[in-house]
PDB file of C-alpha atoms and ligand atoms in Angstrom:
ATOM      1  CA  MET A   1      84.333  91.215 135.310  1.00 40.00           C
ATOM      2  CA  SER A   2      82.778  88.813 137.923  1.00 40.00           C
ATOM      3  CA  ILE A   3      84.714  85.542 138.355  1.00 38.00           C
ATOM      4  CA  GLU A   4      81.849  83.857 136.959  1.00 40.00           C
ATOM      5  CA  SER A   5      81.828  86.007 134.048  1.00 43.00           C
ATOM      6  CA  ARG A   6      85.545  85.656 133.708  1.00 40.00           C
ATOM      7  CA  ARG A   7      85.258  81.888 133.561  1.00 36.00           C
ATOM      8  CA  GLU A   8      82.377  81.843 130.974  1.00 41.00           C
ATOM      9  CA  PHE A   9      84.432  84.449 128.789  1.00 39.00           C
ATOM     10  CA  LEU A  10      87.601  81.874 129.097  1.00 37.00           C
ATOM     11  CA  ARG A  11      85.138  78.919 127.924  1.00 35.00           C
ATOM     12  CA  LYS A  12      83.600  80.584 124.961  1.00 37.00           C
ATOM     13  CA  THR A  13      86.581  81.847 124.020  1.00 36.00           C
ATOM     14  CA  MET A  14      88.277  78.232 124.175  1.00 35.00           C
ATOM     15  CA  ILE A  15      85.274  76.643 122.481  1.00 33.00           C
ATOM     16  CA  GLY A  16      85.367  79.273 119.617  1.00 35.00           C
ATOM     17  CA  ALA A  17      89.407  78.955 119.317  1.00 35.00           C
ATOM     18  CA  GLY A  18      89.292  75.365 118.744  1.00 33.00           C
ATOM     19  CA  ALA A  19      86.372  75.389 115.824  1.00 32.00           C
ATOM     20  CA  VAL A  20      87.847  78.144 114.286  1.00 33.00           C
ATOM     21  CA  SER A  21      90.936  76.192 114.466  1.00 32.00           C
ATOM     22  CA  LEU A  22      89.602  73.278 112.504  1.00 30.00           C
ATOM     23  CA  ALA A  23      87.669  75.410 110.176  1.00 33.00           C
ATOM     24  CA  SER A  24      90.707  77.850 109.337  1.00 35.00           C
ATOM     25  CA  LEU A  25      93.006  74.413 108.810  1.00 31.00           C
ATOM     26  CA  ALA A  26      90.375  73.303 106.539  1.00 30.00           C
ATOM     27  CA  GLY A  27      89.818  76.653 104.561  1.00 32.00           C
ATOM     28  CA  SER A  28      92.546  79.351 104.076  1.00 38.00           C
ATOM     29  CA  GLY A  29      95.072  77.917 105.887  1.00 38.00           C
ATOM     30  CA  CYS A  30      95.927  81.264 107.299  1.00 44.00           C
ATOM     31  CA  GLY A  31      94.071  80.600 111.108  1.00 45.00           C
ATOM     32  CA  GLY A  32      94.796  77.826 113.245  1.00 50.00           C
ATOM     33  CA  ASP A  33      96.934  76.892 116.169  1.00 57.00           C
ATOM     34  CA  PRO A  34     100.109  79.420 116.964  1.00 57.00           C
ATOM     35  CA  PRO A  35     102.772  78.271 114.878  1.00 63.00           C
ATOM     36  CA  ALA A  36     105.786  76.780 116.358  1.00 61.00           C
ATOM     37  CA  GLU A  37     107.715  79.961 114.825  1.00 71.00           C
ATOM     38  CA  ALA A  38     106.324  83.587 114.078  1.00 78.00           C
ATOM     39  CA  ARG A  39     105.334  83.708 110.581  1.00 85.00           C
ATOM     40  CA  ARG A  40     106.928  87.009 109.261  1.00 93.00           C
ATOM     41  CA  PRO A  41     107.070  88.856 107.416  1.00 98.00           C
ATOM     42  CA  LEU A  42     103.549  89.253 106.490  1.00 98.00           C
ATOM     43  CA  VAL A  43     100.944  91.837 105.206  1.00 98.00           C
ATOM     44  CA  VAL A  44      97.429  91.614 104.776  1.00 98.00           C
ATOM     45  CA  SER A  45      94.682  93.975 103.508  1.00 98.00           C
ATOM     46  CA  THR A  46      91.098  94.237 102.806  1.00 98.00           C
ATOM     47  CA  TRP A  47      89.427  93.333  99.404  1.00 97.00           C
ATOM     48  CA  ARG A  48      90.931  92.521  95.780  1.00 96.00           C
ATOM     49  CA  HIS A  49      92.737  95.629  95.394  1.00 96.00           C
ATOM     50  CA  GLY A  50      94.647  94.559  98.731  1.00 98.00           C
ATOM     51  CA  LEU A  51      96.470  92.192  96.205  1.00 98.00           C
ATOM     52  CA  ALA A  52      98.229  95.219  94.442  1.00 98.00           C
ATOM     53  CA  ALA A  53      98.659  97.023  97.829  1.00 98.00           C
ATOM     54  CA  ASN A  54     100.067  94.018  99.601  1.00 98.00           C
ATOM     55  CA  GLU A  55     102.662  94.031  96.568  1.00 98.00           C
ATOM     56  CA  ALA A  56     104.226  97.131  97.395  1.00 98.00           C
ATOM     57  CA  ALA A  57     104.060  96.295 100.744  1.00 98.00           C
ATOM     58  CA  TRP A  58     106.034  93.452 100.441  1.00 98.00           C
ATOM     59  CA  GLU A  59     108.669  94.763  98.207  1.00 98.00           C
ATOM     60  CA  LEU A  60     109.656  96.902 101.270  1.00 98.00           C
ATOM     61  CA  LEU A  61     109.030  94.059 104.178  1.00 98.00           C
ATOM     62  CA  GLU A  62     111.019  91.461 101.935  1.00 97.00           C
ATOM     63  CA  ALA A  63     114.060  93.591 101.789  1.00 98.00           C
ATOM     64  CA  GLY A  64     114.108  93.974 105.515  1.00 98.00           C
ATOM     65  CA  GLY A  65     112.006  97.481 105.650  1.00 98.00           C
ATOM     66  CA  ARG A  66     109.896  98.305 108.437  1.00 98.00           C
ATOM     67  CA  ALA A  67     106.174  97.388 108.669  1.00 98.00           C
ATOM     68  CA  LEU A  68     105.264 101.179 109.162  1.00 98.00           C
ATOM     69  CA  ASP A  69     106.662 101.909 105.763  1.00 98.00           C
ATOM     70  CA  ALA A  70     105.320  98.925 104.216  1.00 98.00           C
ATOM     71  CA  VAL A  71     101.502  99.896 104.956  1.00 98.00           C
ATOM     72  CA  GLU A  72     102.057 103.474 103.879  1.00 98.00           C
ATOM     73  CA  ALA A  73     103.499 102.328 100.673  1.00 98.00           C
ATOM     74  CA  GLY A  74     100.778  99.605 100.287  1.00 98.00           C
ATOM     75  CA  VAL A  75      97.721 101.576 100.875  1.00 98.00           C
ATOM     76  CA  ARG A  76      99.024 104.735  98.795  1.00 98.00           C
ATOM     77  CA  VAL A  77      98.893 102.168  95.857  1.00 98.00           C
ATOM     78  CA  SER A  78      94.871 101.871  96.195  1.00 98.00           C
ATOM     79  CA  GLU A  79      94.738 105.567  97.151  1.00 98.00           C
ATOM     80  CA  ALA A  80      96.522 106.489  93.777  1.00 98.00           C
ATOM     81  CA  ASP A  81      94.292 103.705  91.694  1.00 97.00           C
ATOM     82  CA  PRO A  82      91.344 105.434  89.880  1.00 96.00           C
ATOM     83  CA  GLU A  83      89.818 102.087  89.556  1.00 95.00           C
ATOM     84  CA  VAL A  84      89.304 101.908  93.410  1.00 94.00           C
ATOM     85  CA  ARG A  85      85.824 103.361  93.940  1.00 93.00           C
ATOM     86  CA  SER A  86      85.948 104.022  97.645  1.00 95.00           C
ATOM     87  CA  VAL A  87      89.595 105.163  98.271  1.00 96.00           C
ATOM     88  CA  GLY A  88      91.393 108.274  97.403  1.00 97.00           C
ATOM     89  CA  LEU A  89      91.589 109.325  93.372  1.00 97.00           C
ATOM     90  CA  GLY A  90      88.342 108.067  92.061  1.00 96.00           C
ATOM     91  CA  GLY A  91      86.538 107.715  95.433  1.00 96.00           C
ATOM     92  CA  ALA A  92      82.763 108.332  95.288  1.00 96.00           C
ATOM     93  CA  PRO A  93      82.167 112.020  96.347  1.00 97.00           C
ATOM     94  CA  ASP A  94      79.585 112.939  99.144  1.00 96.00           C
ATOM     95  CA  GLY A  95      75.923 113.780  98.117  1.00 96.00           C
ATOM     96  CA  GLU A  96      77.191 117.209  97.086  1.00 97.00           C
ATOM     97  CA  GLY A  97      80.062 116.090  94.706  1.00 97.00           C
ATOM     98  CA  HIS A  98      82.939 116.657  96.918  1.00 98.00           C
ATOM     99  CA  VAL A  99      85.689 113.753  97.456  1.00 98.00           C
ATOM    100  CA  THR A 100      86.521 113.874 101.414  1.00 98.00           C
ATOM    101  CA  LEU A 101      89.141 111.151 103.058  1.00 98.00           C
ATOM    102  CA  ASP A 102      89.661 109.608 106.057  1.00 98.00           C
ATOM    103  CA  ALA A 103      92.705 107.870 107.168  1.00 98.00           C
ATOM    104  CA  CYS A 104      94.844 106.501 110.109  1.00 98.00           C
ATOM    105  CA  ILE A 105      98.102 104.985 110.655  1.00 99.00           C
ATOM    106  CA  MET A 106      99.530 103.158 113.634  1.00 98.00           C
ATOM    107  CA  ASP A 107     102.673 101.819 114.680  1.00 98.00           C
ATOM    108  CA  GLN A 108     104.618  99.707 116.819  1.00 98.00           C
ATOM    109  CA  ARG A 109     105.008 102.102 119.582  1.00 98.00           C
ATOM    110  CA  GLY A 110     101.240 102.603 119.540  1.00 98.00           C
ATOM    111  CA  GLU A 111     101.592 105.960 117.933  1.00 98.00           C
ATOM    112  CA  CYS A 112      99.159 107.047 115.752  1.00 98.00           C
ATOM    113  CA  GLY A 113      98.160 109.945 113.316  1.00 98.00           C
ATOM    114  CA  ALA A 114      94.453 110.300 111.267  1.00 98.00           C
ATOM    115  CA  VAL A 115      93.048 112.903 109.484  1.00 98.00           C
ATOM    116  CA  ALA A 116      89.609 113.111 108.573  1.00 98.00           C
ATOM    117  CA  PHE A 117      87.042 115.126 106.172  1.00 98.00           C
ATOM    118  CA  LEU A 118      90.402 116.050 104.048  1.00 98.00           C
ATOM    119  CA  GLU A 119      89.894 117.273 100.568  1.00 98.00           C
ATOM    120  CA  HIS A 120      92.192 117.696  97.313  1.00 98.00           C
ATOM    121  CA  ILE A 121      94.968 115.603  98.610  1.00 98.00           C
ATOM    122  CA  LEU A 122      95.955 112.261  96.941  1.00 98.00           C
ATOM    123  CA  HIS A 123      97.837 110.535  99.792  1.00 98.00           C
ATOM    124  CA  PRO A 124      95.768 111.220 103.056  1.00 98.00           C
ATOM    125  CA  ILE A 125      98.029 107.997 104.802  1.00 98.00           C
ATOM    126  CA  SER A 126     100.952 110.252 104.495  1.00 98.00           C
ATOM    127  CA  VAL A 127      99.379 113.154 105.910  1.00 98.00           C
ATOM    128  CA  ALA A 128      98.054 111.078 108.720  1.00 98.00           C
ATOM    129  CA  ARG A 129     101.983 109.523 109.287  1.00 98.00           C
ATOM    130  CA  MET A 130     102.946 113.360 109.256  1.00 98.00           C
ATOM    131  CA  VAL A 131     100.465 114.114 111.874  1.00 98.00           C
ATOM    132  CA  MET A 132     101.724 111.403 114.055  1.00 98.00           C
ATOM    133  CA  GLU A 133     105.352 112.260 113.490  1.00 98.00           C
ATOM    134  CA  LYS A 134     105.262 116.062 113.336  1.00 98.00           C
ATOM    135  CA  THR A 135     102.785 117.167 115.815  1.00 98.00           C
ATOM    136  CA  PRO A 136     101.787 116.226 119.501  1.00 98.00           C
ATOM    137  CA  HIS A 137      98.165 115.498 118.129  1.00 98.00           C
ATOM    138  CA  VAL A 138      96.644 112.221 116.653  1.00 98.00           C
ATOM    139  CA  MET A 139      93.770 113.765 114.509  1.00 98.00           C
ATOM    140  CA  LEU A 140      93.564 116.460 112.224  1.00 98.00           C
ATOM    141  CA  VAL A 141      90.318 117.485 110.324  1.00 98.00           C
ATOM    142  CA  GLY A 142      88.687 119.240 107.363  1.00 98.00           C
ATOM    143  CA  SER A 143      90.480 122.616 106.451  1.00 98.00           C
ATOM    144  CA  GLY A 144      93.023 122.300 109.285  1.00 98.00           C
ATOM    145  CA  ALA A 145      94.154 118.857 108.048  1.00 98.00           C
ATOM    146  CA  LEU A 146      94.326 120.562 104.179  1.00 98.00           C
ATOM    147  CA  ASP A 147      96.061 123.645 105.671  1.00 98.00           C
ATOM    148  CA  PHE A 148      98.705 121.370 107.524  1.00 98.00           C
ATOM    149  CA  ALA A 149      98.991 119.153 104.469  1.00 98.00           C
ATOM    150  CA  LEU A 150      99.704 122.174 102.092  1.00 98.00           C
ATOM    151  CA  ALA A 151     102.328 123.582 104.463  1.00 98.00           C
ATOM    152  CA  ASN A 152     104.288 120.198 104.671  1.00 98.00           C
ATOM    153  CA  GLY A 153     104.604 119.877 100.734  1.00 98.00           C
ATOM    154  CA  PHE A 154     101.607 118.166  99.670  1.00 98.00           C
ATOM    155  CA  GLU A 155      99.736 119.713  96.382  1.00 98.00           C
ATOM    156  CA  LYS A 156      96.186 120.081  95.701  1.00 98.00           C
ATOM    157  CA  THR A 157      94.912 117.434  93.272  1.00 97.00           C
ATOM    158  CA  ASN A 158      91.498 116.855  91.709  1.00 98.00           C
ATOM    159  CA  LEU A 159      90.310 113.782  93.055  1.00 98.00           C
ATOM    160  CA  LEU A 160      86.736 113.587  91.419  1.00 98.00           C
ATOM    161  CA  THR A 161      87.357 111.476  88.303  1.00 98.00           C
ATOM    162  CA  ALA A 162      85.245 112.231  85.150  1.00 98.00           C
ATOM    163  CA  GLU A 163      83.696 108.577  85.859  1.00 97.00           C
ATOM    164  CA  ALA A 164      82.810 109.224  89.557  1.00 97.00           C
ATOM    165  CA  GLU A 165      81.276 112.406  88.934  1.00 98.00           C
ATOM    166  CA  ALA A 166      78.928 110.676  86.029  1.00 97.00           C
ATOM    167  CA  LYS A 167      77.931 108.074  88.913  1.00 96.00           C
ATOM    168  CA  TRP A 168      77.214 110.714  91.389  1.00 96.00           C
ATOM    169  CA  ARG A 169      75.255 112.574  88.710  1.00 96.00           C
ATOM    170  CA  GLN A 170      73.137 109.718  87.860  1.00 96.00           C
ATOM    171  CA  TRP A 171      72.654 109.018  91.662  1.00 94.00           C
ATOM    172  CA  LEU A 172      71.356 112.700  91.819  1.00 94.00           C
ATOM    173  CA  LEU A 173      68.837 112.431  88.935  1.00 93.00           C
ATOM    174  CA  ALA A 174      67.525 108.980  90.532  1.00 92.00           C
ATOM    175  CA  THR A 175      67.227 110.136  94.062  1.00 89.00           C
ATOM    176  CA  SER A 176      66.956 113.920  93.755  1.00 78.00           C
ATOM    177  CA  GLY A 177      69.848 113.909  96.210  1.00 68.00           C
ATOM    178  CA  ARG A 178      67.156 112.658  98.742  1.00 69.00           C
ATOM    179  CA  GLU A 179      68.950 109.478  99.769  1.00 62.00           C
ATOM    180  CA  LYS A 180      71.470 110.973 102.254  1.00 55.00           C
ATOM    181  CA  THR A 181      73.088 107.585 103.498  1.00 55.00           C
ATOM    182  CA  GLY A 182      74.277 106.558  99.911  1.00 48.00           C
ATOM    183  CA  ALA A 183      75.024 103.434  98.180  1.00 48.00           C
ATOM    184  CA  ALA A 184      76.623 100.451  99.665  1.00 53.00           C
ATOM    185  CA  ASN A 185      80.092 101.371  98.547  1.00 58.00           C
ATOM    186  CA  HIS A 186      82.654 101.597 101.146  1.00 66.00           C
ATOM    187  CA  ASP A 187      85.400  99.017 100.195  1.00 86.00           C
ATOM    188  CA  THR A 188      88.009 100.621 102.614  1.00 94.00           C
ATOM    189  CA  ILE A 189      91.325  99.720 102.314  1.00 97.00           C
ATOM    190  CA  GLY A 190      92.587  98.549 105.738  1.00 98.00           C
ATOM    191  CA  MET A 191      96.146  96.935 106.249  1.00 98.00           C
ATOM    192  CA  LEU A 192      98.428  95.100 108.449  1.00 98.00           C
ATOM    193  CA  ALA A 193     101.915  93.955 108.532  1.00 98.00           C
ATOM    194  CA  ILE A 194     104.632  92.413 110.460  1.00 98.00           C
ATOM    195  CA  ASP A 195     108.164  93.175 109.339  1.00 98.00           C
ATOM    196  CA  GLU A 196     111.428  90.852 109.971  1.00 97.00           C
ATOM    197  CA  GLN A 197     111.829  92.219 113.248  1.00 97.00           C
ATOM    198  CA  GLY A 198     108.461  91.440 114.702  1.00 97.00           C
ATOM    199  CA  ASP A 199     107.137  94.700 114.605  1.00 98.00           C
ATOM    200  CA  LEU A 200     103.453  95.557 113.694  1.00 98.00           C
ATOM    201  CA  SER A 201     101.826  98.296 112.004  1.00 98.00           C
ATOM    202  CA  GLY A 202      98.433  99.038 110.257  1.00 98.00           C
ATOM    203  CA  ALA A 203      97.004 101.795 107.985  1.00 98.00           C
ATOM    204  CA  CYS A 204      93.689 102.559 106.753  1.00 98.00           C
ATOM    205  CA  THR A 205      92.079 104.987 104.182  1.00 98.00           C
ATOM    206  CA  THR A 206      89.066 105.568 102.632  1.00 98.00           C
ATOM    207  CA  SER A 207      86.768 108.077 100.787  1.00 97.00           C
ATOM    208  CA  GLY A 208      83.774 106.617 102.805  1.00 97.00           C
ATOM    209  CA  LEU A 209      80.319 106.028 102.360  1.00 95.00           C
ATOM    210  CA  ALA A 210      79.201 106.918  98.877  1.00 95.00           C
ATOM    211  CA  TYR A 211      77.015 110.067  98.971  1.00 95.00           C
ATOM    212  CA  LYS A 212      77.290 110.607 102.187  1.00 95.00           C
ATOM    213  CA  LEU A 213      76.146 113.655 104.188  1.00 96.00           C
ATOM    214  CA  ARG A 214      78.521 116.529 103.748  1.00 97.00           C
ATOM    215  CA  GLY A 215      80.863 116.236 106.854  1.00 98.00           C
ATOM    216  CA  ARG A 216      80.160 112.728 107.568  1.00 97.00           C
ATOM    217  CA  VAL A 217      83.179 110.921 108.994  1.00 98.00           C
ATOM    218  CA  GLY A 218      83.297 106.930 109.393  1.00 97.00           C
ATOM    219  CA  ASP A 219      85.371 104.583 111.137  1.00 98.00           C
ATOM    220  CA  SER A 220      88.472 104.625 109.035  1.00 98.00           C
ATOM    221  CA  PRO A 221      90.314 107.442 111.018  1.00 98.00           C
ATOM    222  CA  ILE A 222      89.235 106.534 114.230  1.00 98.00           C
ATOM    223  CA  ILE A 223      91.806 104.817 116.427  1.00 98.00           C
ATOM    224  CA  GLY A 224      90.116 101.429 117.725  1.00 98.00           C
ATOM    225  CA  ALA A 225      87.322 101.675 115.188  1.00 98.00           C
ATOM    226  CA  GLY A 226      88.896 101.352 111.778  1.00 98.00           C
ATOM    227  CA  LEU A 227      92.395 100.112 112.946  1.00 98.00           C
ATOM    228  CA  TYR A 228      94.053  99.137 116.233  1.00 98.00           C
ATOM    229  CA  VAL A 229      97.441  97.705 116.756  1.00 98.00           C
ATOM    230  CA  ASP A 230      99.050  96.716 120.106  1.00 98.00           C
ATOM    231  CA  ASN A 231     102.549  95.148 119.407  1.00 98.00           C
ATOM    232  CA  ALA A 232     102.379  92.833 122.128  1.00 98.00           C
ATOM    233  CA  VAL A 233      99.159  91.066 120.806  1.00 98.00           C
ATOM    234  CA  GLY A 234      98.442  91.864 117.302  1.00 98.00           C
ATOM    235  CA  ALA A 235      96.503  94.437 115.010  1.00 98.00           C
ATOM    236  CA  ALA A 236      92.924  94.576 113.331  1.00 99.00           C
ATOM    237  CA  CYS A 237      91.356  96.777 110.650  1.00 98.00           C
ATOM    238  CA  ALA A 238      87.708  97.221 109.245  1.00 98.00           C
ATOM    239  CA  THR A 239      85.766  97.939 106.103  1.00 98.00           C
ATOM    240  CA  GLY A 240      82.158  98.426 105.519  1.00 97.00           C
ATOM    241  CA  ARG A 241      79.378 100.309 107.306  1.00 96.00           C
ATOM    242  CA  GLY A 242      81.486 102.710 109.600  1.00 97.00           C
ATOM    243  CA  GLU A 243      78.605 103.634 111.784  1.00 96.00           C
ATOM    244  CA  LEU A 244      78.365 100.136 113.279  1.00 97.00           C
ATOM    245  CA  VAL A 245      82.190  99.719 113.600  1.00 98.00           C
ATOM    246  CA  MET A 246      82.418 103.170 115.481  1.00 98.00           C
ATOM    247  CA  LYS A 247      79.148 102.004 117.751  1.00 98.00           C
ATOM    248  CA  THR A 248      81.455  98.758 118.705  1.00 98.00           C
ATOM    249  CA  LEU A 249      84.802  99.884 118.712  1.00 98.00           C
ATOM    250  CA  GLY A 250      85.488  97.049 116.486  1.00 98.00           C
ATOM    251  CA  THR A 251      89.003  96.883 116.112  1.00 98.00           C
ATOM    252  CA  PHE A 252      89.697  97.518 119.702  1.00 98.00           C
ATOM    253  CA  LEU A 253      87.316  94.847 120.572  1.00 98.00           C
ATOM    254  CA  ILE A 254      89.335  92.133 118.301  1.00 98.00           C
ATOM    255  CA  VAL A 255      92.776  93.329 119.724  1.00 98.00           C
ATOM    256  CA  GLU A 256      91.237  92.977 123.347  1.00 98.00           C
ATOM    257  CA  LEU A 257      89.813  89.784 122.644  1.00 98.00           C
ATOM    258  CA  MET A 258      93.100  88.352 121.308  1.00 98.00           C
ATOM    259  CA  ARG A 259      94.829  89.616 124.159  1.00 98.00           C
ATOM    260  CA  HIS A 260      92.428  87.416 126.244  1.00 98.00           C
ATOM    261  CA  GLY A 261      93.456  84.048 124.205  1.00 98.00           C
ATOM    262  CA  ALA A 262      90.911  84.304 121.066  1.00 98.00           C
ATOM    263  CA  SER A 263      92.519  83.635 117.830  1.00 98.00           C
ATOM    264  CA  PRO A 264      92.415  86.432 115.232  1.00 98.00           C
ATOM    265  CA  ASP A 265      89.352  84.243 113.625  1.00 98.00           C
ATOM    266  CA  GLU A 266      87.413  83.987 116.628  1.00 98.00           C
ATOM    267  CA  ALA A 267      87.923  87.741 117.640  1.00 98.00           C
ATOM    268  CA  CYS A 268      86.552  88.752 114.272  1.00 98.00           C
ATOM    269  CA  ARG A 269      83.741  86.711 114.407  1.00 98.00           C
ATOM    270  CA  ARG A 270      83.052  87.839 118.342  1.00 98.00           C
ATOM    271  CA  ALA A 271      83.134  91.560 117.129  1.00 98.00           C
ATOM    272  CA  ILE A 272      80.943  90.862 114.239  1.00 98.00           C
ATOM    273  CA  GLY A 273      78.711  89.110 116.595  1.00 97.00           C
ATOM    274  CA  ARG A 274      78.606  92.404 118.937  1.00 97.00           C
ATOM    275  CA  ILE A 275      77.109  94.359 115.882  1.00 97.00           C
ATOM    276  CA  ASP A 276      74.210  91.415 115.915  1.00 93.00           C
ATOM    277  CA  GLU A 277      73.996  91.328 119.809  1.00 95.00           C
ATOM    278  CA  ARG A 278      73.273  95.301 119.957  1.00 95.00           C
ATOM    279  CA  GLY A 279      70.470  94.830 116.929  1.00 93.00           C
ATOM    280  CA  TRP A 280      72.551  96.792 114.521  1.00 94.00           C
ATOM    281  CA  ASN A 281      72.609  94.360 111.583  1.00 90.00           C
ATOM    282  CA  ASP A 282      69.753  95.775 109.283  1.00 88.00           C
ATOM    283  CA  GLY A 283      70.364  92.688 107.080  1.00 85.00           C
ATOM    284  CA  ASP A 284      71.679  95.350 104.481  1.00 88.00           C
ATOM    285  CA  ALA A 285      74.716  96.566 105.973  1.00 93.00           C
ATOM    286  CA  GLN A 286      78.298  94.739 105.312  1.00 95.00           C
ATOM    287  CA  VAL A 287      81.038  95.035 107.940  1.00 97.00           C
ATOM    288  CA  GLY A 288      84.343  93.132 107.360  1.00 98.00           C
ATOM    289  CA  TYR A 289      86.987  92.759 110.122  1.00 98.00           C
ATOM    290  CA  LEU A 290      90.791  91.393 109.404  1.00 98.00           C
ATOM    291  CA  ALA A 291      93.136  90.605 112.351  1.00 98.00           C
ATOM    292  CA  ILE A 292      96.649  89.126 112.739  1.00 98.00           C
ATOM    293  CA  ASP A 293      98.163  88.425 115.909  1.00 98.00           C
ATOM    294  CA  LYS A 294     101.989  88.472 116.780  1.00 97.00           C
ATOM    295  CA  SER A 295     102.893  85.209 115.664  1.00 96.00           C
ATOM    296  CA  GLY A 296     101.457  86.012 112.300  1.00 97.00           C
ATOM    297  CA  ARG A 297      97.818  84.026 112.311  1.00 97.00           C
ATOM    298  CA  VAL A 298      95.370  85.615 110.212  1.00 98.00           C
ATOM    299  CA  GLY A 299      91.419  85.963 110.918  1.00 98.00           C
ATOM    300  CA  ALA A 300      88.536  87.482 109.282  1.00 98.00           C
ATOM    301  CA  SER A 301      84.879  87.846 109.498  1.00 98.00           C
ATOM    302  CA  SER A 302      82.218  89.539 108.035  1.00 97.00           C
ATOM    303  CA  LEU A 303      78.511  90.390 108.817  1.00 96.00           C
ATOM    304  CA  ARG A 304      77.384  89.143 105.158  1.00 95.00           C
ATOM    305  CA  PRO A 305      78.997  86.958 102.520  1.00 95.00           C
ATOM    306  CA  GLY A 306      81.510  88.783  99.845  1.00 95.00           C
ATOM    307  CA  PHE A 307      84.217  90.327 102.378  1.00 97.00           C
ATOM    308  CA  GLN A 308      87.494  89.151 100.827  1.00 97.00           C
ATOM    309  CA  TYR A 309      91.076  89.986 101.980  1.00 98.00           C
ATOM    310  CA  ALA A 310      94.462  89.425 100.314  1.00 98.00           C
ATOM    311  CA  VAL A 311      97.607  87.967 102.487  1.00 98.00           C
ATOM    312  CA  ARG A 312     101.099  87.904 101.141  1.00 98.00           C
ATOM    313  CA  ASP A 313     103.978  86.290 102.774  1.00 97.00           C
ATOM    314  CA  GLY A 314     106.924  84.394 101.665  1.00 95.00           C
ATOM    315  CA  SER A 315     104.994  81.970 100.137  1.00 95.00           C
ATOM    316  CA  GLY A 316     103.129  84.167  97.925  1.00 95.00           C
ATOM    317  CA  ASP A 317      99.655  85.860  97.428  1.00 96.00           C
ATOM    318  CA  ASN A 318      96.534  84.709  98.215  1.00 96.00           C
ATOM    319  CA  LEU A 319      92.807  86.416  97.668  1.00 98.00           C
ATOM    320  CA  LEU A 320      90.733  84.868 100.628  1.00 98.00           C
ATOM    321  CA  ASP A 321      86.703  84.667 101.267  1.00 97.00           C
ATOM    322  CA  ALA A 322      86.026  85.893 104.745  1.00 97.00           C
ATOM    323  CA  GLN A 323      83.278  83.686 106.645  1.00 91.00           C
ATOM    324  CA  PRO A 324      80.317  85.392 107.808  1.00 93.00           C
ATOM    325  CA  ALA A 325      80.019  85.386 111.843  1.00 91.00           C
TER     326      ALA A 325
HETATM  327  N1  LIG B   1      84.379 101.945 106.608  1.00 95.20           N
HETATM  328  C1  LIG B   1      84.625 103.224 105.760  1.00 95.20           C
HETATM  329  C2  LIG B   1      83.108 104.199 106.166  1.00 95.20           C
HETATM  330  O1  LIG B   1      82.261 103.996 106.692  1.00 95.20           O
HETATM  331  O2  LIG B   1      83.400 105.493 105.937  1.00 95.20           O
END
């Protein structure tokens, strides 16, 4: 970056950070200037189903547990809930009727694990953690990921509920299976936490785009796209149309913007802006970003109205509306 560009970058960052500071203080109360003392423990997650997930994570955090354990326990709640139609059990299948799952996890050391195109396993997030902790690799996919899970004590589960199957059959009848990109159903859960020690971790898990092409993998298991954590700076997670997040490496971008001084809110808005700048906002897609920084400030933004996120700390829980960029 030239000196001129760097000056311009810093100028925009400062202007944005100031604007966001006021907006956030007036709105959610979660952004704003850095608090004098770090806000912790803290857990945040995407969408309304994040409330229940946060509660499970909070139990661990409140008892002094690690952020890594908290985010795993938290998103397992959504994975096991058949009412959550875009994660784990009850998730919408691909166009051929198979539920295929993507997940990743990242800890305070920058270690990470991921699974993609994984079938028949109720808790892909725990398989992702095992990839991180038991292998020298970051990601396992498909039948290899399934074999690894089964060899490590996970059991096969039928993830296609009767309700999800009925909806898929309706979709088949309505489209003759031709509409391969699927409906706008991708309410992925992403979760970020800071524990009492001040360490950050994150998790992200999804069944992906409803009725997707078989073999399609979205942003959720991709480190730097669906999730990124840097313990010195902050963390970010994504939900929505994965292709747009992957093409802009959205969560890596957000953490890098925070590293250079942007508040979490501003960083999320600028990552959303990047999708617009590249001409990839087709007016139909949704992308939502959620971020925290090391001091416990929270920020979020989305392409369109409607993205909500859940926040849990010592003062209670909240479901907040993200502001479109
Ligand atoms: N964000 C989830 C997906 O696109 O698969």
